[in-house]
Short mmCIF file of C-alpha atoms and ligand atoms in Angstrom, two decimals:
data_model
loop_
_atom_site.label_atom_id
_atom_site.label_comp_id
_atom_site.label_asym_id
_atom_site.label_seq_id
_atom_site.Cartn_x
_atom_site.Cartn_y
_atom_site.Cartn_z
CA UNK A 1333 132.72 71.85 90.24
CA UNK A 1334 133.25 73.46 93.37
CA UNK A 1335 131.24 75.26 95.58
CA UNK A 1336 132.82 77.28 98.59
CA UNK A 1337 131.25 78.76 101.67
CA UNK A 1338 130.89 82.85 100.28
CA UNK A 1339 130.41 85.32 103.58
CA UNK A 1340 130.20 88.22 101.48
CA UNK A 1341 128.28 91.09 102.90
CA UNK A 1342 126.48 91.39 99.18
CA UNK A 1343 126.13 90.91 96.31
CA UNK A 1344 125.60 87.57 98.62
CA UNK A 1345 125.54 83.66 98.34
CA UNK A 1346 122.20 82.79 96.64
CA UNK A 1347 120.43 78.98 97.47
CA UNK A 1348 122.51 76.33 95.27
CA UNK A 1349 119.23 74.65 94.30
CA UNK A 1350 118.09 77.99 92.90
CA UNK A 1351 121.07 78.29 91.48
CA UNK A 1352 120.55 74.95 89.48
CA UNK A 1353 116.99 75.40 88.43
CA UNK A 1354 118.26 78.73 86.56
CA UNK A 1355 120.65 77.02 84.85
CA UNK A 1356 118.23 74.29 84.20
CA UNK A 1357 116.01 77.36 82.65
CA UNK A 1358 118.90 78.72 81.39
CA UNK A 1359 118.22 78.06 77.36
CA UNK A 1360 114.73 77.47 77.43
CA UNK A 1361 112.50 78.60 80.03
CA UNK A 1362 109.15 76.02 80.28
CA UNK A 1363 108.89 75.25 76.04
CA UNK A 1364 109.30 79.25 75.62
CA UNK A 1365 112.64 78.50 73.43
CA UNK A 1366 114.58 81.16 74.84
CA UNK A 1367 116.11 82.48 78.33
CA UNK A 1368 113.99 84.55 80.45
CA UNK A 1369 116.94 87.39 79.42
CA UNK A 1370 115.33 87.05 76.28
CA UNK A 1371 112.29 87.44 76.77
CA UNK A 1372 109.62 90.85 76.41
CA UNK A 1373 108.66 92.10 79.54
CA UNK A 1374 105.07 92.99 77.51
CA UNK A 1375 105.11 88.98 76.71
CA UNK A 1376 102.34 86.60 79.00
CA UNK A 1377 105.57 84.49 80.04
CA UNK A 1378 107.32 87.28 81.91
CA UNK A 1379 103.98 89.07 82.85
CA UNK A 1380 103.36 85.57 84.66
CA UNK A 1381 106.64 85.40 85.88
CA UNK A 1382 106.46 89.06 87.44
CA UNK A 1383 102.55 88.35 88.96
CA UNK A 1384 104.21 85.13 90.55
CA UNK A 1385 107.04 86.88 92.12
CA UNK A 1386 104.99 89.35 93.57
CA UNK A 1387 102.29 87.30 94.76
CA UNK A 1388 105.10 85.43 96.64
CA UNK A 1389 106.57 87.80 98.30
CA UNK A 1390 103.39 89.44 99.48
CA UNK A 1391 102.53 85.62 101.16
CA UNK A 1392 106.08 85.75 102.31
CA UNK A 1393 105.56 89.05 104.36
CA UNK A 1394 101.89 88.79 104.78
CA UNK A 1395 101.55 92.10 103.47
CA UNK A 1396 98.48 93.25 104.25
CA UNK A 1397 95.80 95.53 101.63
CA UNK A 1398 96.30 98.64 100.94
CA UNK A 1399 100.19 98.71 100.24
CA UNK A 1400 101.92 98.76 96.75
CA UNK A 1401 104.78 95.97 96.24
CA UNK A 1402 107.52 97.44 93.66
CA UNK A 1403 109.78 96.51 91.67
CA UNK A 1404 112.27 99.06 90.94
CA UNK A 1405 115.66 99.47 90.24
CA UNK A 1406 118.61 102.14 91.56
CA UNK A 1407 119.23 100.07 94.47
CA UNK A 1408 118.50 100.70 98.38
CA UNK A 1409 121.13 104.00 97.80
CA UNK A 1410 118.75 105.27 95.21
CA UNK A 1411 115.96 105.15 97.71
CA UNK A 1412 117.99 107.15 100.00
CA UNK A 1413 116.93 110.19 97.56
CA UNK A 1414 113.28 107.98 96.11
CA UNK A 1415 112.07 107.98 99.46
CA UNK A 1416 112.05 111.84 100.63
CA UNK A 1417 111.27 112.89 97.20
CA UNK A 1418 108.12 110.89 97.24
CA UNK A 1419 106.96 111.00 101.00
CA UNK A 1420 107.93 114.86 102.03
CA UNK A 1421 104.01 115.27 101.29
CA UNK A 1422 104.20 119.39 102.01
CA UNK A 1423 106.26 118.45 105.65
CA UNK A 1424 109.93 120.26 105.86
CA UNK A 1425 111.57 117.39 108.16
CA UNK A 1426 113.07 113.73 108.26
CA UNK A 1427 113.53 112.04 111.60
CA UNK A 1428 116.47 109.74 111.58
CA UNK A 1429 117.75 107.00 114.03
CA UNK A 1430 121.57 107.37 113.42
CA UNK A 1431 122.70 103.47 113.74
CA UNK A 1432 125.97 103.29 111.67
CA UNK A 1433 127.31 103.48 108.45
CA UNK A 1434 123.72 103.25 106.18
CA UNK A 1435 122.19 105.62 108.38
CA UNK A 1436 124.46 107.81 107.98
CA UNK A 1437 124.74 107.62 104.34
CA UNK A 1438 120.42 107.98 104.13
CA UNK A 1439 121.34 110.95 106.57
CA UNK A 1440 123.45 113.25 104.01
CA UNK A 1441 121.12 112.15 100.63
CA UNK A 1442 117.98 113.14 102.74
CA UNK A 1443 119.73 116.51 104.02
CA UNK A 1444 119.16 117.40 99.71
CA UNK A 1445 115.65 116.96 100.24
CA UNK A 1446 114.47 118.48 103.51
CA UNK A 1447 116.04 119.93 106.94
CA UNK A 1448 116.96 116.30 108.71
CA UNK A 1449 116.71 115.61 112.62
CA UNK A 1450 118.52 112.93 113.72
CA UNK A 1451 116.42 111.77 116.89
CA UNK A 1452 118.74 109.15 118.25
CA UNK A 1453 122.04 108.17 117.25
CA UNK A 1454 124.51 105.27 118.52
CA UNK A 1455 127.87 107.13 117.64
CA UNK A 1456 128.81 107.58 120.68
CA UNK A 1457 128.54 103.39 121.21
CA UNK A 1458 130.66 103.18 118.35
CA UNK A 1459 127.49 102.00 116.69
CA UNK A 1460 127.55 99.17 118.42
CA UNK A 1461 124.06 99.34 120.15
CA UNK A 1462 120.54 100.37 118.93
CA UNK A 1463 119.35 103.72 120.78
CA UNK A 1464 116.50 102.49 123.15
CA UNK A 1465 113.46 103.57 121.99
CA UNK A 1466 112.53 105.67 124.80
CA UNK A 1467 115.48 107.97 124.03
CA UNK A 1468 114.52 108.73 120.64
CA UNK A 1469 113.41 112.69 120.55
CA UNK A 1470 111.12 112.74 117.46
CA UNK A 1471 109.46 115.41 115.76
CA UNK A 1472 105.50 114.66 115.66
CA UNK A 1473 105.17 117.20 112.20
CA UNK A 1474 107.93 115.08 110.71
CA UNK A 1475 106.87 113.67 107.55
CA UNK A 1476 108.69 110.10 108.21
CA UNK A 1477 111.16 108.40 110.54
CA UNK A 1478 113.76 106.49 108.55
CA UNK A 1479 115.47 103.34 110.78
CA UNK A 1480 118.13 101.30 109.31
CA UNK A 1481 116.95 97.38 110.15
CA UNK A 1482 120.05 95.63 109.98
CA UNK A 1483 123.17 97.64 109.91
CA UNK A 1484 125.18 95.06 107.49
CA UNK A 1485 128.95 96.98 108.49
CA UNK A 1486 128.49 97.15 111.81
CA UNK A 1487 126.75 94.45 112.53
CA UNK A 1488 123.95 95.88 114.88
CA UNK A 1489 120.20 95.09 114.20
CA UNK A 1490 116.45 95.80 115.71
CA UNK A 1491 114.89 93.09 117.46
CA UNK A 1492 111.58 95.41 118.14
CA UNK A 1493 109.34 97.13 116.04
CA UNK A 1494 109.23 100.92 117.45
CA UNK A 1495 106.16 102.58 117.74
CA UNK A 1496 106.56 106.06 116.25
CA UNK A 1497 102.61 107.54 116.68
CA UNK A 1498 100.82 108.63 114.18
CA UNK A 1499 104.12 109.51 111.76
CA UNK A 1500 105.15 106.88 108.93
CA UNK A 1501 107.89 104.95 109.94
CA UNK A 1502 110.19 103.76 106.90
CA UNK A 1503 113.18 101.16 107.39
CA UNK A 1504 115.96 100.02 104.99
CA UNK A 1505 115.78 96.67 105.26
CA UNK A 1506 118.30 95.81 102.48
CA UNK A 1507 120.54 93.31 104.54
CA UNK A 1508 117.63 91.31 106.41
CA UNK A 1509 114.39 91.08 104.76
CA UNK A 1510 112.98 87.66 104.44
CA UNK A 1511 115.37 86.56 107.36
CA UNK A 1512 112.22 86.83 109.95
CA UNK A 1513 108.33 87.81 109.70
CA UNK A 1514 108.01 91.61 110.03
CA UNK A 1515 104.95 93.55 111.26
CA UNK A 1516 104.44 95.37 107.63
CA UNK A 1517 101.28 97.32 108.81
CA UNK A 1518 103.42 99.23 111.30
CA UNK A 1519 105.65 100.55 107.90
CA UNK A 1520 104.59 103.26 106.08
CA UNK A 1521 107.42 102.00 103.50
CA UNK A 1522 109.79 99.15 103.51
CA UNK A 1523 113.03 98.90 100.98
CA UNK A 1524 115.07 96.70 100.49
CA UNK A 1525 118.25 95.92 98.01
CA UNK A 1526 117.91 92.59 96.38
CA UNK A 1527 121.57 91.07 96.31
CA UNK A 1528 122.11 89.98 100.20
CA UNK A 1529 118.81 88.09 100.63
CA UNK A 1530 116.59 88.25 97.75
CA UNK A 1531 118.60 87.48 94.67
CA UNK A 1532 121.01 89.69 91.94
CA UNK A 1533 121.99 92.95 92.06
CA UNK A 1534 120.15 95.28 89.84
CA UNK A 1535 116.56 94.81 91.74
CA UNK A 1536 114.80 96.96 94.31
CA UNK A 1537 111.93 95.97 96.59
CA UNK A 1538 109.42 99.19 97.96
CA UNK A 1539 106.59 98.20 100.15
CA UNK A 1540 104.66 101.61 100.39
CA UNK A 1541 100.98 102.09 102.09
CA UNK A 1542 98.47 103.23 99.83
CA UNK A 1543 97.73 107.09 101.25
CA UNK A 1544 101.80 107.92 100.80
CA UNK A 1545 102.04 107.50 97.03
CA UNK A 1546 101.15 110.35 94.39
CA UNK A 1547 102.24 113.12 96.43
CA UNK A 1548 105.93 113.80 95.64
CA UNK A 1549 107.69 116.88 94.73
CA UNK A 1550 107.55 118.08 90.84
CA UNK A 1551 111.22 117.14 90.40
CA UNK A 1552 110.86 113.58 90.96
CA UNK A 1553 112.25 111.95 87.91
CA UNK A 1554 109.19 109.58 86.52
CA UNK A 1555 110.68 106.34 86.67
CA UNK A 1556 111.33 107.35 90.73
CA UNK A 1557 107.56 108.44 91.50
CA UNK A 1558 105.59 105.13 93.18
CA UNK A 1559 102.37 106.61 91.52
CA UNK A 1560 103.98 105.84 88.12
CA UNK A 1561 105.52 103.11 88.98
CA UNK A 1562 102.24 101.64 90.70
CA UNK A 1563 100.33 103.05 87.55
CA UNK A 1564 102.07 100.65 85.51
CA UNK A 1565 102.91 97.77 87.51
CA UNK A 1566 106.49 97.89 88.29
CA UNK A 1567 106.62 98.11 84.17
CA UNK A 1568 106.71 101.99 83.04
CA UNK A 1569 110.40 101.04 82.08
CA UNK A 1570 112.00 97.86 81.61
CA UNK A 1571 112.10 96.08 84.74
CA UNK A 1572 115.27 94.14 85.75
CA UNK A 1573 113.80 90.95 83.99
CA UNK A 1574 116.26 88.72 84.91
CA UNK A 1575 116.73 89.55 88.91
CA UNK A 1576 112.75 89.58 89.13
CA UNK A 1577 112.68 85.70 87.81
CA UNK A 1578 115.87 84.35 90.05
CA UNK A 1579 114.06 86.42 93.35
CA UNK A 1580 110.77 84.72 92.18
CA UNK A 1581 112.65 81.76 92.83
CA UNK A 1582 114.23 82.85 96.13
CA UNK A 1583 110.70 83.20 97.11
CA UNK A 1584 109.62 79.88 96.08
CA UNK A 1585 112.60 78.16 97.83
CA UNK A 1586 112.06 80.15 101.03
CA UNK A 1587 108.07 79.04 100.87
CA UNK A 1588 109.19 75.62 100.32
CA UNK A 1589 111.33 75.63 103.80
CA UNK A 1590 108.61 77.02 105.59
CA UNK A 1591 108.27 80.62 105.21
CA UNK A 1592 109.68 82.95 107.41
CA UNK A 1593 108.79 82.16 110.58
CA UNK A 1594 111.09 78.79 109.54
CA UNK A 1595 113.77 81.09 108.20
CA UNK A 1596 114.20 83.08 111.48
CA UNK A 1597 114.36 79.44 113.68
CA UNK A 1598 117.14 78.51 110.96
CA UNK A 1599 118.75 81.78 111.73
CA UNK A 1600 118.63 82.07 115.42
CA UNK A 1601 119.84 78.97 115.33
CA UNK A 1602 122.94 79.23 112.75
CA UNK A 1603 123.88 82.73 114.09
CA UNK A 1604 124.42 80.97 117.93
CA UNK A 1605 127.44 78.25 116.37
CA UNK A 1606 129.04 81.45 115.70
CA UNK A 1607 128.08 84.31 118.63
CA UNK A 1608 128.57 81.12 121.59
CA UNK A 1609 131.61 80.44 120.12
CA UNK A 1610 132.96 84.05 120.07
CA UNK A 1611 131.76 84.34 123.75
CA UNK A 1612 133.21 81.27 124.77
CA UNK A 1613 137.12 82.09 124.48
CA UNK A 1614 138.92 85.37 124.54
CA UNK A 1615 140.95 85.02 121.16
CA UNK A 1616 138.08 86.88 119.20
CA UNK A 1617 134.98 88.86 120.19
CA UNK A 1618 131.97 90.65 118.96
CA UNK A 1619 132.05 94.20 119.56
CA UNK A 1620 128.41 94.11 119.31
CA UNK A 1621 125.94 94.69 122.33
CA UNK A 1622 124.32 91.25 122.78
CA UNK A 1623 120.56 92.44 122.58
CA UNK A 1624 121.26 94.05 118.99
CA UNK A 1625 123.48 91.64 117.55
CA UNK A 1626 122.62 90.87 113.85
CA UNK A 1627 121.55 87.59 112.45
CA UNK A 1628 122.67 88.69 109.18
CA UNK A 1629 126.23 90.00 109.72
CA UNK A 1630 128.27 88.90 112.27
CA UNK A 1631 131.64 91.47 112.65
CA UNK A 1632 134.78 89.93 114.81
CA UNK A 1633 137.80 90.67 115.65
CA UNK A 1634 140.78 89.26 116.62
CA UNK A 1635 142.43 89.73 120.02
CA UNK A 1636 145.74 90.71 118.15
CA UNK A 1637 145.21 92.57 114.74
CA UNK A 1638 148.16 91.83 113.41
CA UNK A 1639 147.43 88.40 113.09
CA UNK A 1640 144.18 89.02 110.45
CA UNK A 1641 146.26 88.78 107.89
CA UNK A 1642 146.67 85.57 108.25
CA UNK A 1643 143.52 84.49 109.35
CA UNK A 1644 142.27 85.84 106.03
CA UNK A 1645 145.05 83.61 104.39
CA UNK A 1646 143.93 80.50 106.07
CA UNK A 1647 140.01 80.65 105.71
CA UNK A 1648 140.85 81.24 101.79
CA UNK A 1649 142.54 78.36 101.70
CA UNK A 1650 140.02 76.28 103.10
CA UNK A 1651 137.08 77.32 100.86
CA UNK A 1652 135.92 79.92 103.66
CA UNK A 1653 135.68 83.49 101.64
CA UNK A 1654 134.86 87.42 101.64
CA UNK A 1655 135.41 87.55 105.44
CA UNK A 1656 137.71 90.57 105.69
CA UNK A 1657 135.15 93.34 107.95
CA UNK A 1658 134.85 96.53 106.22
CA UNK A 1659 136.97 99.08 106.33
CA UNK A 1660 135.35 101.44 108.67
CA UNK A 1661 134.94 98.63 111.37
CA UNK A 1662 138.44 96.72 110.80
CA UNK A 1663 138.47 93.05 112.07
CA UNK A 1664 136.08 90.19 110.08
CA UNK A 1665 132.63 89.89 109.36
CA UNK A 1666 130.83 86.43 108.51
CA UNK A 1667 127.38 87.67 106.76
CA UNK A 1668 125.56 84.48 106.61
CA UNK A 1669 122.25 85.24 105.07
CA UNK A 1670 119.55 83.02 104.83
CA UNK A 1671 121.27 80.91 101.88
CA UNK A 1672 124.07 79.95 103.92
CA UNK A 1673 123.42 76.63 105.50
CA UNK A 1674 124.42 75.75 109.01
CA UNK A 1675 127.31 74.12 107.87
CA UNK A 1676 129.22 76.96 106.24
CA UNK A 1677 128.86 78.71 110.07
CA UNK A 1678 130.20 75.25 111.18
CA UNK A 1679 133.17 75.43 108.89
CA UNK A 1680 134.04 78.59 109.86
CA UNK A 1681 133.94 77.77 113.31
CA UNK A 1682 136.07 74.91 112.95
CA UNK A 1683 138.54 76.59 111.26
CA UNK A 1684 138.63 79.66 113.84
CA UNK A 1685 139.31 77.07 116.86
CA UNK A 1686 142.08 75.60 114.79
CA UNK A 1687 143.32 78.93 113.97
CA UNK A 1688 143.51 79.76 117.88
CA UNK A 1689 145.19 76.56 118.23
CA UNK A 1690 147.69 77.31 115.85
CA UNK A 1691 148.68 80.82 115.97
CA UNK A 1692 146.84 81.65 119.99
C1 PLP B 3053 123.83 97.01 100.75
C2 PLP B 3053 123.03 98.05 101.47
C3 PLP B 3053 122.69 99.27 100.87
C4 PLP B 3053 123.15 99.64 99.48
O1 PLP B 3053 122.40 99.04 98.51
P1 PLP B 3053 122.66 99.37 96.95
O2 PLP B 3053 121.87 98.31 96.29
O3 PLP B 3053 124.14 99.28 96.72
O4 PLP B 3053 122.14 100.72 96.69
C5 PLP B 3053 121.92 100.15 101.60
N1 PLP B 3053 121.51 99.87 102.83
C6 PLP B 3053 121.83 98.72 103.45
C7 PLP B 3053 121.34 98.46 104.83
C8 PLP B 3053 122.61 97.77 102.79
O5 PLP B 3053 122.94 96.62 103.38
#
């Protein structure tokens, strides 16, 4: 068997020993005689699998009383439309912060919804900076701001909290919760995709204070509404069984290396092999403003793009995969979330100095 260093921007690598321990489970979870796949979602063994999970994650982000933890499914694109259905509350307006390619696409669901203002936006950076807070024009009878945390295309990410008054402030955090502590009581609603740092596709994490739930607008399908889905526990349908037991053992593996404060030390520190190396020569760079770089996804490019190709070619070879940069940015990107160990970064950094030496 062979593993190889995955920099996919998601679904993402997930912790090898994790890995193991499911397959471990795989047959017969703890005496049960069957896979947790198998199992009722009604049953005490998943019920205690679920209350585990959750109680995790809530010691994970210190989430403080008075805020619903969900479990729901239709991924962070599905809250794009989830969110304004349920937190309108009566108010005609969204204020956005326009940061790249996630914002954009939470911009034109939302616009179904309600009239949109987009308060700040980084498109004329090339979305390569996060609009200082002090430029932002927001709208104090708008019914939420939406920020994107971590823009996982372009690379760009918020290393402050911003104050927004007295109006909830709601961030997609898809691409870099669990990859640092976050201030949850200054959220009106957190979401989050599970498959770049939680665990499989299919699950969706919503963090929502208490007062903004059981308000939405009549055509919010029931599955959708957090009242129902509070109601019943993340169960009024079938929860994604499977993702909810694998991210219960994310959460266990992050606890066990120290929580997050430990995570975002690991992080800082992995995410430097890479950014001083790309500042240290002038074969690649990071388009990326250096106070909003991301920890999660690091975009690059090469001084000539006709050589990428290649690059590609060679980091395949050497067990170093998914680094081609998404289309609308061009170049590479190395997401190295928190499962990716230091020396996967390494690796790759090895391999781009031999490149250069090479092909430079
Ligand atoms: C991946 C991602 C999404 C899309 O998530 P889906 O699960 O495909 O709906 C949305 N926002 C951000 C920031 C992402 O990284």
């Amino acid at each position: 068997m062979t593993r190889i260093h995955n920099f996919s921007a998601g679904p993402a690598a997930l912790p090898e020993a994790v890995l193991r321990q499911a397959a471990e489970e795989m047959l017969d979870w703890h005496g049960e005689g069957m896979s947790v796949m198998e199992m009722s979602h009604r049953g005490k063994a998943f019920i205690g699998i679920a209350e585990r999970a959750e109680a995790a994650l809530r010691e994970l982000l210190a989430v403080p009383a008075g805020y619903k933890l969900l479990f729901m499914q239709g991924g962070a694109i599905g809250q794009n439309a989830i969110v304004p259905m349920n937190l309108l509350r009566g108010r005609g307006s969204i204020d956005f912060v326009d940061t790249g390619e996630w914002s954009k696409k939470s911009i034109k669901e939302a616009k179904k919804y309600a009239a949109v203002n987009v308060a700040a936006s980084a498109a004329d950076s090339g979305y390569t900076t996060i609009p200082p807070r002090a430029s932002w024009k927001l709208d104090p009878g708008a019914a939420y701001v939406h920020i994107c945390s971590n823009e996982t295309i372009g690379g760009v990410e918020y290393h402050f909290t911003p104050e927004v008054g007295g109006v909830p402030l709601v961030a997609d955090m898809s691409s870099d919760i669990l990859s640092r502590p976050v201030e949850v009581a200054k959220y009106g609603l957190i979401y989050a995709g599970a498959q770049k740092n939680i665990g499989p596709a299919g699950l969706t994490i919503v963090i929502v204070r208490d007062d903004l739930i059981g308000q939405s607008l009549p055509i919010t399908p029931s599955a959708f509404d957090y009242k129902t889905v509070a109601d019943n526990d993340s169960m009024y349908n079938t929860p994604p069984t499977y993702a909810i037991y694998i991210a219960g053992l994310v959460f266990e593996w992050i606890r066990a290396r120290g929580g997050l404060a430990a995570m975002e030390a690991h992080n800082r520190a992995k995410a430097a092999v890479l950014y001083d190396y790309l500042d240290s020569q002038d074969f690649y760079r990071s388009p990326v403003a250096r106070d909003c770089r991301s920890l999660m996804n690091v975009p690059f490019k090469l001084a000539d793009e006709a050589l990428d190709a290649a690059f590609l070619k060679g980091a395949d070879s050497r067990g170093l995969v998914q680094l081609k940069g998404h289309r609308s940015v061009g170049g590479m990107r190395a997401s190295i979330y928190n499962a990716m160990p230091v020396e996967g970064v390494q690796a790759l950094v090895d391999y781009m100095r031999d490149f250069v030496r090479e092909r430079g």
